[in-house]
mmCIF file with all atom_site columns, N, CA and C in Angstrom:
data_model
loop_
_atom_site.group_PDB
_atom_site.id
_atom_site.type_symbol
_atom_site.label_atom_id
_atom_site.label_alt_id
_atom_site.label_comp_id
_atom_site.label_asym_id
_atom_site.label_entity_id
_atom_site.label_seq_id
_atom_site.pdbx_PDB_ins_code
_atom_site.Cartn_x
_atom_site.Cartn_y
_atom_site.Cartn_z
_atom_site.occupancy
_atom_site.B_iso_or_equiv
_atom_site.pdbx_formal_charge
_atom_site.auth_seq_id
_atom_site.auth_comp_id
_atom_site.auth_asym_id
_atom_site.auth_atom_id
_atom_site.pdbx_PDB_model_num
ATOM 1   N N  . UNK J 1 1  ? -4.404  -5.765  -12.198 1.00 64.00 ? 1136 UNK J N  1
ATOM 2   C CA . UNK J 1 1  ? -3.426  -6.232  -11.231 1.00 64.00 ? 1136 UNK J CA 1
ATOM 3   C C  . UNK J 1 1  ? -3.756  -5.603  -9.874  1.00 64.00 ? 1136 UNK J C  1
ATOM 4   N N  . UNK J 1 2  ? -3.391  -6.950  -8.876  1.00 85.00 ? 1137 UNK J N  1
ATOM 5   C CA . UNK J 1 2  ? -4.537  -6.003  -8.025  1.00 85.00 ? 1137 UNK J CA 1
ATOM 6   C C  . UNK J 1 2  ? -3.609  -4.822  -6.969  1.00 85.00 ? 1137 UNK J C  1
ATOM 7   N N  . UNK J 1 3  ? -2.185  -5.188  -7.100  1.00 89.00 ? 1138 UNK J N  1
ATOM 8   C CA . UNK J 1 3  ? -1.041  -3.848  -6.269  1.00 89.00 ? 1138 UNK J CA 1
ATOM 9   C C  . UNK J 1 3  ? -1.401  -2.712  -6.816  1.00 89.00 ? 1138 UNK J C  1
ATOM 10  N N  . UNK J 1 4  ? -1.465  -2.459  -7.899  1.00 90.00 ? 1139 UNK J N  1
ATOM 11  C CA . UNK J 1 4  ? -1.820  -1.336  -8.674  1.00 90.00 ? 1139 UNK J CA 1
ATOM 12  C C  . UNK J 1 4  ? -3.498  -0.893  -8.431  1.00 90.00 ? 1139 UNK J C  1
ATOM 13  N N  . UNK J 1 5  ? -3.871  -1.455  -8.460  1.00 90.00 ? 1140 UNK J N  1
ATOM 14  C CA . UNK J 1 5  ? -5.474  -1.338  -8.194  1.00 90.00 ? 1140 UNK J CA 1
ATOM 15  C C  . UNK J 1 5  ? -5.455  -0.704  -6.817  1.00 90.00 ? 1140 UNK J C  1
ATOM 16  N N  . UNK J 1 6  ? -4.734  -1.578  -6.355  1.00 91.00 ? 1141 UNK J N  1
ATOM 17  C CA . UNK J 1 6  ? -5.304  -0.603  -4.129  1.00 91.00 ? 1141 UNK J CA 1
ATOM 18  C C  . UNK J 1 6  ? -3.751  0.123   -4.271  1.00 91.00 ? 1141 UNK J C  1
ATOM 19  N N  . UNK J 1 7  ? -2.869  0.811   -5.160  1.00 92.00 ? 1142 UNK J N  1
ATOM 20  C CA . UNK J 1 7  ? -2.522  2.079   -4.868  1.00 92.00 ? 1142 UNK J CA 1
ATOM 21  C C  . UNK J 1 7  ? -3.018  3.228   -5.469  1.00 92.00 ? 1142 UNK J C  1
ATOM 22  N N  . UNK J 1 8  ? -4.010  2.872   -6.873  1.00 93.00 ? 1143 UNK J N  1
ATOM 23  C CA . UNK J 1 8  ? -4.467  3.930   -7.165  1.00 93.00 ? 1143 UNK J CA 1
ATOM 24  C C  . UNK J 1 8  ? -5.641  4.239   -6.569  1.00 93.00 ? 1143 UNK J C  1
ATOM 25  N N  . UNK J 1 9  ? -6.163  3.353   -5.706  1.00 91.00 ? 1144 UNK J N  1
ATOM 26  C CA . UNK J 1 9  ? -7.381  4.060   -4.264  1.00 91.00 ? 1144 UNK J CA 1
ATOM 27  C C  . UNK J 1 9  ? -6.946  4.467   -3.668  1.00 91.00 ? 1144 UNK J C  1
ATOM 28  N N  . UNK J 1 10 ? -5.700  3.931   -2.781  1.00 91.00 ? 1145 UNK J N  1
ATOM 29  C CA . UNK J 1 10 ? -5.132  4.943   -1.562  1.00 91.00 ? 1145 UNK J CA 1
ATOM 30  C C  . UNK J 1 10 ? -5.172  6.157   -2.182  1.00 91.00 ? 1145 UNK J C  1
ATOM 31  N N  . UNK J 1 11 ? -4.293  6.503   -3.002  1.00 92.00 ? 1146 UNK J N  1
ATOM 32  C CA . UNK J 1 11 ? -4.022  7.671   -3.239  1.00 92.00 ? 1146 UNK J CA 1
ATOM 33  C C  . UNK J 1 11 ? -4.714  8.229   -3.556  1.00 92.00 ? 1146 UNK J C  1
ATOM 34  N N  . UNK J 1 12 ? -6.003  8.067   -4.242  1.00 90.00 ? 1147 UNK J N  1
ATOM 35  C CA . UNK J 1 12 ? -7.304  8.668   -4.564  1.00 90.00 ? 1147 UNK J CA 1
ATOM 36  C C  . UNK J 1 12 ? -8.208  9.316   -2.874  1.00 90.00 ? 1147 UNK J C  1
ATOM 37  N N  . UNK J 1 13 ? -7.612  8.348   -1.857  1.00 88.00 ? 1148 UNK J N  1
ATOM 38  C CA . UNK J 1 13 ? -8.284  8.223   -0.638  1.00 88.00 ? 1148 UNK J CA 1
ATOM 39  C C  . UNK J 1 13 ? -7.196  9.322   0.336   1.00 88.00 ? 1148 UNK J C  1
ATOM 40  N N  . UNK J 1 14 ? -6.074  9.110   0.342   1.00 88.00 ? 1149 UNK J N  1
ATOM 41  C CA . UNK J 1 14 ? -5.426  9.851   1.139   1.00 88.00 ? 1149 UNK J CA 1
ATOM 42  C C  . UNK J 1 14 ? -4.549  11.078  0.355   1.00 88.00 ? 1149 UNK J C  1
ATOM 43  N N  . UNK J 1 15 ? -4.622  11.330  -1.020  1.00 89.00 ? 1150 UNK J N  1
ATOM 44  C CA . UNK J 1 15 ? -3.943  12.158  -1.851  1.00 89.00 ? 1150 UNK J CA 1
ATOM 45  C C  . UNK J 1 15 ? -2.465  12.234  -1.680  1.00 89.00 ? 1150 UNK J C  1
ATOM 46  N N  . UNK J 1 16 ? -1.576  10.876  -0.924  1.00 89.00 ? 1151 UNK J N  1
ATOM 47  C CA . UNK J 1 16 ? -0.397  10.678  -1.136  1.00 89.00 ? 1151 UNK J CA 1
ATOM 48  C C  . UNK J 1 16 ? -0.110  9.796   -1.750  1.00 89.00 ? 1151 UNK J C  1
ATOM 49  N N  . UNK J 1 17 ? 1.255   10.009  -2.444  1.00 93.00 ? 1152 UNK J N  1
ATOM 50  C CA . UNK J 1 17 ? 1.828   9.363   -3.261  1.00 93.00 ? 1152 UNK J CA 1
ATOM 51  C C  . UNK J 1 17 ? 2.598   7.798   -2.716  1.00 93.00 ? 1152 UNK J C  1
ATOM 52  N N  . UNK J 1 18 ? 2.031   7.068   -3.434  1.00 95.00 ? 1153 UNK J N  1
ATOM 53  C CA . UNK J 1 18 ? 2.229   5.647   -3.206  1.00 95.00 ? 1153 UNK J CA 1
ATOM 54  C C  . UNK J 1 18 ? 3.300   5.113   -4.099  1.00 95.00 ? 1153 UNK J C  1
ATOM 55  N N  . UNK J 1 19 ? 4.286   4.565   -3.255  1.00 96.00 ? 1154 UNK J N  1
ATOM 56  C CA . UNK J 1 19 ? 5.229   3.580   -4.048  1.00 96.00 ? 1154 UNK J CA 1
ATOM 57  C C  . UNK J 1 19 ? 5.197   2.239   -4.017  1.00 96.00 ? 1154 UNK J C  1
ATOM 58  N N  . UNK J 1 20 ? 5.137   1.350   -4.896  1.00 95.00 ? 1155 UNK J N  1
ATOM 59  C CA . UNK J 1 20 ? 5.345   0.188   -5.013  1.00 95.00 ? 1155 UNK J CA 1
ATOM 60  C C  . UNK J 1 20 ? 7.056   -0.439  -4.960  1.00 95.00 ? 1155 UNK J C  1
ATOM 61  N N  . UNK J 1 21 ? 7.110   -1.592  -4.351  1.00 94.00 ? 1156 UNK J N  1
ATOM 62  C CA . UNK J 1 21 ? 8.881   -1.902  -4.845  1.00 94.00 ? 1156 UNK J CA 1
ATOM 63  C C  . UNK J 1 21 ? 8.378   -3.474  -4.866  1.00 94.00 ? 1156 UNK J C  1
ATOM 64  N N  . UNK J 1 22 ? 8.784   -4.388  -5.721  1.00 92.00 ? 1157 UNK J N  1
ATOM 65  C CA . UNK J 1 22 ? 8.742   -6.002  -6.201  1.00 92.00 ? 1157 UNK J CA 1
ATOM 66  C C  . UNK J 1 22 ? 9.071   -6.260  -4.820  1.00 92.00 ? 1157 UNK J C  1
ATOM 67  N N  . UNK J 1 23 ? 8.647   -7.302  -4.793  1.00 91.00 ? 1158 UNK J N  1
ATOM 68  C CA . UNK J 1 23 ? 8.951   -8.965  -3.251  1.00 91.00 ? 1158 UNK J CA 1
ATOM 69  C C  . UNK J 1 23 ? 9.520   -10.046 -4.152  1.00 91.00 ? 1158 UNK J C  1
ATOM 70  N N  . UNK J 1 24 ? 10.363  -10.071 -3.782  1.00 87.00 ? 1159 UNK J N  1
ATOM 71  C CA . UNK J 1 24 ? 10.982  -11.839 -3.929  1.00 87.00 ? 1159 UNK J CA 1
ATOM 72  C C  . UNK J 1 24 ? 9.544   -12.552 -4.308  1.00 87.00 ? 1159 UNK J C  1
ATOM 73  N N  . UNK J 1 25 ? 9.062   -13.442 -5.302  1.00 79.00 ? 1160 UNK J N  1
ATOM 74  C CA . UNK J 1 25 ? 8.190   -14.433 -4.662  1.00 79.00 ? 1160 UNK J CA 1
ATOM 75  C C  . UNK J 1 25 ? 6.957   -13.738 -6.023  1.00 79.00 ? 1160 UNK J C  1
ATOM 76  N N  . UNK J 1 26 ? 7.397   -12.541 -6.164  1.00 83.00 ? 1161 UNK J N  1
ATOM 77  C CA . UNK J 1 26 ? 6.159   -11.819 -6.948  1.00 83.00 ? 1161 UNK J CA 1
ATOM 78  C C  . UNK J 1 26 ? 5.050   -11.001 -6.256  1.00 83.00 ? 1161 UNK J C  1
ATOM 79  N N  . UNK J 1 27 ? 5.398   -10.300 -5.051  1.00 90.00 ? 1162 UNK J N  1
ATOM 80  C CA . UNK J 1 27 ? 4.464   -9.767  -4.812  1.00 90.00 ? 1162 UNK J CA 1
ATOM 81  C C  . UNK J 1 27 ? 4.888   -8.368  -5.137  1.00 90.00 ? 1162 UNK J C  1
ATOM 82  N N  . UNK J 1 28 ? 4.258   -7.382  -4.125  1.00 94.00 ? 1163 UNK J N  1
ATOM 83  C CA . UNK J 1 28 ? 4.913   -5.678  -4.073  1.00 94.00 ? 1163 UNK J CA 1
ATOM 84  C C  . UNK J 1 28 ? 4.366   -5.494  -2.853  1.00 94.00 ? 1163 UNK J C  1
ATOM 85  N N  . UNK J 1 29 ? 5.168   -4.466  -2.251  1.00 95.00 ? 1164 UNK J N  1
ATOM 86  C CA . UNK J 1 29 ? 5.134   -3.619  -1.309  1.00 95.00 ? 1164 UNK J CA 1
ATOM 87  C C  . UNK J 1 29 ? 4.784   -2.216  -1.530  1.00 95.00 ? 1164 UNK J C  1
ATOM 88  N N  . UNK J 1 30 ? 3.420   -2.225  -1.295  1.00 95.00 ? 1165 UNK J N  1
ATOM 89  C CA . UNK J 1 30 ? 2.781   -0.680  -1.355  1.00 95.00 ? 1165 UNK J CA 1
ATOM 90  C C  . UNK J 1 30 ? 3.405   0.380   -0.330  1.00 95.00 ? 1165 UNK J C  1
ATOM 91  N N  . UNK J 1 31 ? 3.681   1.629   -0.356  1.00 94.00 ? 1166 UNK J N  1
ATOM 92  C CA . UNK J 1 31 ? 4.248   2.174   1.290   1.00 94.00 ? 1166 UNK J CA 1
ATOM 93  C C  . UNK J 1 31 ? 4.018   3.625   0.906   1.00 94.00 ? 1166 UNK J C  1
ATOM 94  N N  . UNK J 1 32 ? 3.612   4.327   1.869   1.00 93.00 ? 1167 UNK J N  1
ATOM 95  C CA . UNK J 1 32 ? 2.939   5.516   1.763   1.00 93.00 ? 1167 UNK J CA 1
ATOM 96  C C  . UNK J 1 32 ? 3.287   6.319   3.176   1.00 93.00 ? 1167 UNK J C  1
ATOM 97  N N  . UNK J 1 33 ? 3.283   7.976   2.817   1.00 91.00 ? 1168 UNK J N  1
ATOM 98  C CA . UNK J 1 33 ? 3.167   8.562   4.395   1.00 91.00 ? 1168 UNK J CA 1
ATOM 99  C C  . UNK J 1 33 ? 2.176   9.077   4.649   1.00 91.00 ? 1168 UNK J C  1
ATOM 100 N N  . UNK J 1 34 ? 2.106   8.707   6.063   1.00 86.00 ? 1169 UNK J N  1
ATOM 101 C CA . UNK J 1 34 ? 1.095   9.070   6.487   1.00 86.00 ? 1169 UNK J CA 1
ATOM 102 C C  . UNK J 1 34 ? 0.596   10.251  6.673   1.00 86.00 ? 1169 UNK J C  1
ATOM 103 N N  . UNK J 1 35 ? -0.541  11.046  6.855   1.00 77.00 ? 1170 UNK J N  1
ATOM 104 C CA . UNK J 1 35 ? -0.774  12.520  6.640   1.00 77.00 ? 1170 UNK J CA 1
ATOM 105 C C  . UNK J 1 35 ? -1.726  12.659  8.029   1.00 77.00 ? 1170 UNK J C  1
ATOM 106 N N  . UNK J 1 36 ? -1.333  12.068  8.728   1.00 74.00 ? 1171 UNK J N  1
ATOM 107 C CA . UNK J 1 36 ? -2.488  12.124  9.815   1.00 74.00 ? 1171 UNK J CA 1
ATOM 108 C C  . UNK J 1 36 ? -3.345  12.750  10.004  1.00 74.00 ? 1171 UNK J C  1
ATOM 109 N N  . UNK J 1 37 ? -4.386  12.224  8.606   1.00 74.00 ? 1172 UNK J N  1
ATOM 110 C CA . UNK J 1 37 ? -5.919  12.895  8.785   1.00 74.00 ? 1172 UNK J CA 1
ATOM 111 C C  . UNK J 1 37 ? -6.416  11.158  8.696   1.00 74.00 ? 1172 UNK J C  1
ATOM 112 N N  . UNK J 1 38 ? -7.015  11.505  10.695  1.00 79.00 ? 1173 UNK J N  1
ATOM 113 C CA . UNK J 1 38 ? -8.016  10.160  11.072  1.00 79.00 ? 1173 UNK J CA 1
ATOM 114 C C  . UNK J 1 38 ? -8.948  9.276   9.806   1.00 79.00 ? 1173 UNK J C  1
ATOM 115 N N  . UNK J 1 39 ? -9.891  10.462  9.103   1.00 79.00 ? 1174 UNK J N  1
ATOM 116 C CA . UNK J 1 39 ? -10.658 10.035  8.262   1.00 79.00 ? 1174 UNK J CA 1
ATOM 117 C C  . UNK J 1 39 ? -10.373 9.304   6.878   1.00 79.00 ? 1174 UNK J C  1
ATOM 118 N N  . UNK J 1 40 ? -9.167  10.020  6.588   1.00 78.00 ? 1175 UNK J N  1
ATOM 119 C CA . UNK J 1 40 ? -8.740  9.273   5.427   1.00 78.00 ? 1175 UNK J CA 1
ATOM 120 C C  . UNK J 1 40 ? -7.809  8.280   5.745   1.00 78.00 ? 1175 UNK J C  1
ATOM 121 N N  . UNK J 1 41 ? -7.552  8.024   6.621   1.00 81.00 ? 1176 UNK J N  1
ATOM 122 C CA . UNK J 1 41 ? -6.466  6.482   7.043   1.00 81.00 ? 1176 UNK J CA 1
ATOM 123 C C  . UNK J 1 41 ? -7.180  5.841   7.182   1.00 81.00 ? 1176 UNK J C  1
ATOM 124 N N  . UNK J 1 42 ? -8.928  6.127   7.891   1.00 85.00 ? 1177 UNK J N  1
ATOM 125 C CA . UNK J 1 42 ? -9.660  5.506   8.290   1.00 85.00 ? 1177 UNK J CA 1
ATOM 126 C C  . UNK J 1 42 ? -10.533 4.574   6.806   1.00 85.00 ? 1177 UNK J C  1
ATOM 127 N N  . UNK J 1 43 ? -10.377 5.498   5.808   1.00 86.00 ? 1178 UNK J N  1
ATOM 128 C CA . UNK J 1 43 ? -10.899 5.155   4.872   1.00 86.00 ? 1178 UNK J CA 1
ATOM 129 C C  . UNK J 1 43 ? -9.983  3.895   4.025   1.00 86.00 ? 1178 UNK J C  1
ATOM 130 N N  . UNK J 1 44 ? -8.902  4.087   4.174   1.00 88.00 ? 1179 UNK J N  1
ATOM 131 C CA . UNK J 1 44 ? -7.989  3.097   3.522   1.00 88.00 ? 1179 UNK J CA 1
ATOM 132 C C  . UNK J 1 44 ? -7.994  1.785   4.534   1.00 88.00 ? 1179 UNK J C  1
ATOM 133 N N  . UNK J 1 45 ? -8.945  1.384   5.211   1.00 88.00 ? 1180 UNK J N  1
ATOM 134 C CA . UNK J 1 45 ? -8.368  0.282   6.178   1.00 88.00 ? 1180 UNK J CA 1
ATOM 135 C C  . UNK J 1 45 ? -9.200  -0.921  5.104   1.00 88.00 ? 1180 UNK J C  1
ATOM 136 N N  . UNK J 1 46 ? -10.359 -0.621  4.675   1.00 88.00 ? 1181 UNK J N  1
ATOM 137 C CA . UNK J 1 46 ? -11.697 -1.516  3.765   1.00 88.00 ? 1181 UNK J CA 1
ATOM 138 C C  . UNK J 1 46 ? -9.905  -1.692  2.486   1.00 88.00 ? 1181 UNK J C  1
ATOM 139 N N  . UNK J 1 47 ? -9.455  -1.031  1.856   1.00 86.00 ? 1182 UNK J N  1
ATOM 140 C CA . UNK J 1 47 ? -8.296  -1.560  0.857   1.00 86.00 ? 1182 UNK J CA 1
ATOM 141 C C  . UNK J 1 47 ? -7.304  -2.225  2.175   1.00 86.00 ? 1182 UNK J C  1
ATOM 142 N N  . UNK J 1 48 ? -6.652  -1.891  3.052   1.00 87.00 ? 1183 UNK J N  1
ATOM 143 C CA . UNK J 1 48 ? -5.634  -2.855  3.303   1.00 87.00 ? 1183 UNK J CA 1
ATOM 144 C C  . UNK J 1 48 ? -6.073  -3.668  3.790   1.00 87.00 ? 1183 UNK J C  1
ATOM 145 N N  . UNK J 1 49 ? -7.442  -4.300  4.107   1.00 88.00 ? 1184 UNK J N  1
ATOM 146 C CA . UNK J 1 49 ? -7.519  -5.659  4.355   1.00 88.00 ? 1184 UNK J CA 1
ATOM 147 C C  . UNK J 1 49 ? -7.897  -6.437  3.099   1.00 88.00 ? 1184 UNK J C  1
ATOM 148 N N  . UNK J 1 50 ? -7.302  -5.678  1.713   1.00 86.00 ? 1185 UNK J N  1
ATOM 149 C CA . UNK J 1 50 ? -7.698  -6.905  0.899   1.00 86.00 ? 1185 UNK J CA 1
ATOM 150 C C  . UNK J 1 50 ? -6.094  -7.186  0.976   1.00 86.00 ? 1185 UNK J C  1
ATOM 151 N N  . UNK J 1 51 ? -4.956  -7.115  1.410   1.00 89.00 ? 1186 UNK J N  1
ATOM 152 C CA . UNK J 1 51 ? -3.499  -6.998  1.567   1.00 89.00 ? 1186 UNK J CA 1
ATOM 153 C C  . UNK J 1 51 ? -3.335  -8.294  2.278   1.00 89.00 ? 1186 UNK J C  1
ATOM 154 N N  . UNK J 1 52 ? -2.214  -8.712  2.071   1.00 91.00 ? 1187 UNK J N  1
ATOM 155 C CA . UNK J 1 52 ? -1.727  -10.032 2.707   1.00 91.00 ? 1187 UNK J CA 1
ATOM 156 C C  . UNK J 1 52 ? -1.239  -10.029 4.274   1.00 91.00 ? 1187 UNK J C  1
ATOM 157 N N  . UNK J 1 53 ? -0.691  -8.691  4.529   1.00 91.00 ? 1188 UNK J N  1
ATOM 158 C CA . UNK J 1 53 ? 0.338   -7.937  5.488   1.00 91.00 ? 1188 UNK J CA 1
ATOM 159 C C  . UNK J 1 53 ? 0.020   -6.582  5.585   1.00 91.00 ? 1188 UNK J C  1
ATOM 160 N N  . UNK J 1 54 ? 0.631   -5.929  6.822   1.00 91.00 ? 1189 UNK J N  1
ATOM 161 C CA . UNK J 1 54 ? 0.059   -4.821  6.685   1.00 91.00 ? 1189 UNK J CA 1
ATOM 162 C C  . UNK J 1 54 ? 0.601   -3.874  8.227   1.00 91.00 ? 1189 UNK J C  1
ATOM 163 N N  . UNK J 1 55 ? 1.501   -2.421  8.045   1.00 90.00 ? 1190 UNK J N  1
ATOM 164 C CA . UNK J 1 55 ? 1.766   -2.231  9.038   1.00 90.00 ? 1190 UNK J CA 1
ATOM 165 C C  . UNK J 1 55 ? 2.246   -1.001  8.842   1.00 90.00 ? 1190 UNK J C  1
ATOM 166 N N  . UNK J 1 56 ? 2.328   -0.235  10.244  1.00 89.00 ? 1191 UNK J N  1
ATOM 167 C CA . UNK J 1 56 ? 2.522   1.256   10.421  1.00 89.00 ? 1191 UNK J CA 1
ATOM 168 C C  . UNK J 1 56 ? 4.185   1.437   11.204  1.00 89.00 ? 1191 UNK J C  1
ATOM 169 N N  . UNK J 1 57 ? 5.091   2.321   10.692  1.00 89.00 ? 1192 UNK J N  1
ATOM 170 C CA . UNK J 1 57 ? 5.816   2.814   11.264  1.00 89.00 ? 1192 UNK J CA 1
ATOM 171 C C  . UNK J 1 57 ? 5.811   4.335   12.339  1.00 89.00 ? 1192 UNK J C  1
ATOM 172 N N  . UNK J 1 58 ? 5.555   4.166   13.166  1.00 85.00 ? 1193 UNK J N  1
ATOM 173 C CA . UNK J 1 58 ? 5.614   5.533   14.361  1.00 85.00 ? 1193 UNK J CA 1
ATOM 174 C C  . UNK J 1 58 ? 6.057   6.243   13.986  1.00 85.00 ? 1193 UNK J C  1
ATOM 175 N N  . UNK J 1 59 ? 7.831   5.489   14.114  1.00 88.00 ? 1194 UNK J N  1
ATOM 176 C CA . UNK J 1 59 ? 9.283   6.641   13.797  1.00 88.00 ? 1194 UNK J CA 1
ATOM 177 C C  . UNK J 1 59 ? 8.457   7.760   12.776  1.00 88.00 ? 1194 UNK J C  1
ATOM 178 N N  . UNK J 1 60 ? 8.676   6.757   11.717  1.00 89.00 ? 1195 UNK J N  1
ATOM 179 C CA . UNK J 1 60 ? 9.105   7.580   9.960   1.00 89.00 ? 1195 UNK J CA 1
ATOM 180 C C  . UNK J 1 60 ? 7.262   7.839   9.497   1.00 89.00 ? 1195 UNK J C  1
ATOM 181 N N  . UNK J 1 61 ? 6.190   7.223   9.800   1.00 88.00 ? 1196 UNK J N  1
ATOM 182 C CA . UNK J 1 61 ? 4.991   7.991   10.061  1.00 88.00 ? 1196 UNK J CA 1
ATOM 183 C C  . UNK J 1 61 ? 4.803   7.122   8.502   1.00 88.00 ? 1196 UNK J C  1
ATOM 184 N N  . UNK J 1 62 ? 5.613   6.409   8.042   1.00 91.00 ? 1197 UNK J N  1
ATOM 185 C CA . UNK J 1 62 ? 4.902   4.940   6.774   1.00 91.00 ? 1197 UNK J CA 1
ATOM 186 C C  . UNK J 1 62 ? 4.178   4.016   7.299   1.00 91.00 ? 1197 UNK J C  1
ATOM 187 N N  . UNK J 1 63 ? 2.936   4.023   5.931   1.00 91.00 ? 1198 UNK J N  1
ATOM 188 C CA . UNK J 1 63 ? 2.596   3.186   6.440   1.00 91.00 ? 1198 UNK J CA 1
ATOM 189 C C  . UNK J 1 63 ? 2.584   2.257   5.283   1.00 91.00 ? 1198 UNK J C  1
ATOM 190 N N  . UNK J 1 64 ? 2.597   0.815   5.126   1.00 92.00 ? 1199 UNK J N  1
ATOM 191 C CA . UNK J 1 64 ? 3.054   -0.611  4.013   1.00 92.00 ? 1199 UNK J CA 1
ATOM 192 C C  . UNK J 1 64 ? 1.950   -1.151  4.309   1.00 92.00 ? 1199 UNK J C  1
ATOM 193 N N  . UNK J 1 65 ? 1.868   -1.971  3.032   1.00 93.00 ? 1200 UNK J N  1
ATOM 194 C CA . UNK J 1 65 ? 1.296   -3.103  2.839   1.00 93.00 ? 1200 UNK J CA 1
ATOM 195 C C  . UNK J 1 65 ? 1.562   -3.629  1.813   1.00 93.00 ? 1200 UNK J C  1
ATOM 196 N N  . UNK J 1 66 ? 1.512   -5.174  2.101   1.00 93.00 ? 1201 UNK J N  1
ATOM 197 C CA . UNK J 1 66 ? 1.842   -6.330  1.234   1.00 93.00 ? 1201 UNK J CA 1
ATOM 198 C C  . UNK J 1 66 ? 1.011   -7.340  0.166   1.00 93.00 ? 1201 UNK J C  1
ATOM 199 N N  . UNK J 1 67 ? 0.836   -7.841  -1.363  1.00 92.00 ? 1202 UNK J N  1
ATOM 200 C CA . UNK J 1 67 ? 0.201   -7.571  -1.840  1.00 92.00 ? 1202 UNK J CA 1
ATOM 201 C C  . UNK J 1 67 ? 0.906   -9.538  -2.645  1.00 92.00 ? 1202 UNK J C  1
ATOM 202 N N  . UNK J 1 68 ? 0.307   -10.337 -2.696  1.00 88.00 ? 1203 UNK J N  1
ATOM 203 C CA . UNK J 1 68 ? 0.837   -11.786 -3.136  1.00 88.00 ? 1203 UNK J CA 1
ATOM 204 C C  . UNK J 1 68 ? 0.650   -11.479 -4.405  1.00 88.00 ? 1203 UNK J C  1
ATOM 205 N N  . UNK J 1 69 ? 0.972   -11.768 -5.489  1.00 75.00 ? 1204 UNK J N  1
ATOM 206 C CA . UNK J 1 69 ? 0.624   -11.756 -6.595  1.00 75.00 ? 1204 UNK J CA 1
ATOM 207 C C  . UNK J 1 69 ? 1.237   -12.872 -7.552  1.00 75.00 ? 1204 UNK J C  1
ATOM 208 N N  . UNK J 1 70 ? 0.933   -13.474 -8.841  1.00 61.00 ? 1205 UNK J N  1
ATOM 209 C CA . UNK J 1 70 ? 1.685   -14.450 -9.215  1.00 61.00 ? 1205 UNK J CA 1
ATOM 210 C C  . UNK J 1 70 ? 2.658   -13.977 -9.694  1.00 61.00 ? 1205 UNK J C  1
ATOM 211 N N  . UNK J 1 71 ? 4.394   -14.653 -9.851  1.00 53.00 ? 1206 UNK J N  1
ATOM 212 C CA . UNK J 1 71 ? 4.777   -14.349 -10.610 1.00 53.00 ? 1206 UNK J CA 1
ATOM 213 C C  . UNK J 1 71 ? 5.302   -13.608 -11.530 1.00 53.00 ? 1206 UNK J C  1
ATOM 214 N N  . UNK J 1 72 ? 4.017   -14.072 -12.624 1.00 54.00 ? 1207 UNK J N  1
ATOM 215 C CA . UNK J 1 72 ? 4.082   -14.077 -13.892 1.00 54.00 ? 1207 UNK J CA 1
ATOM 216 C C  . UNK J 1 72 ? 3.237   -12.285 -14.166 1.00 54.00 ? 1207 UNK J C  1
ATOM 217 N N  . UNK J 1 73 ? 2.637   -12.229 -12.994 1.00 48.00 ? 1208 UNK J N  1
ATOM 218 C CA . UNK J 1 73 ? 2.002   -11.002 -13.261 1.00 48.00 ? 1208 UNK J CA 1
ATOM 219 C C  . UNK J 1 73 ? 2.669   -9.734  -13.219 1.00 48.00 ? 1208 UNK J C  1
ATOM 220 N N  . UNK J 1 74 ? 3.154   -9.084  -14.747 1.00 55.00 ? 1209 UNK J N  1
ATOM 221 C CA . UNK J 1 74 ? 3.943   -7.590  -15.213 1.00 55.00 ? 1209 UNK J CA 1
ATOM 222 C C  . UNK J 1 74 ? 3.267   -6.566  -15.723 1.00 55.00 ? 1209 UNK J C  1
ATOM 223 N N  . UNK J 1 75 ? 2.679   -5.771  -14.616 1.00 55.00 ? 1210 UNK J N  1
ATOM 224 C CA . UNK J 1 75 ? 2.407   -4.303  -14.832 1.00 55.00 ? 1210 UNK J CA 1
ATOM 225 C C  . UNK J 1 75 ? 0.887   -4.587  -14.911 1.00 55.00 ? 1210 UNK J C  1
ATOM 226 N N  . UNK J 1 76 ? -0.141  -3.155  -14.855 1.00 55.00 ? 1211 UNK J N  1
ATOM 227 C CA . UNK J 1 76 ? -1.343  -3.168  -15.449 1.00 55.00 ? 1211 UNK J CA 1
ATOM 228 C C  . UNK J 1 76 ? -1.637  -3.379  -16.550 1.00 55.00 ? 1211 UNK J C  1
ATOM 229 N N  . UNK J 1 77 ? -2.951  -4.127  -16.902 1.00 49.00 ? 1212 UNK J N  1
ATOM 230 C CA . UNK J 1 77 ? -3.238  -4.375  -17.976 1.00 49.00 ? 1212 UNK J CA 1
ATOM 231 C C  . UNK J 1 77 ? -4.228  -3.435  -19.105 1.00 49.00 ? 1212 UNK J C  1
#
């Protein structure tokens, strides 16, 4: 599944903890904080462009991304 797939890289990539929450429609919303080290945000950009959506909060220092998925698709396999 591929939400699960690019949060267990981020987090492999930036060593924070990634939450997922369901979308209407069947997708998920990946969302993570940011740790502002250049290199490793830098490294997660090759995963969020496999993402549908995709965006940084200033304020609160999250950063999301959005992930289409079918459905029908429940949990890793």
């Amino acid at each position: 599944m591929k939400a699960f797939t690019l949060a267990q890289r981020i987090k492999g990539i930036t060593g924070q903890e990634v939450r997922l929450s369901r979308l209407d429609g069947g997708g998920y919303r990946l969302h993570w904080q940011s740790n502002s080290d250049r290199d490793a945000e830098a490294a997660t950009l090759p995963a969020m462009a496999l993402s549908n959506r995709y965006g940084y909060s200033s304020r609160t220092r999250i950063v999301w991304m959005e992930v289409d998925e079918p459905p029908d698709a429940t949990g890793p396999s």
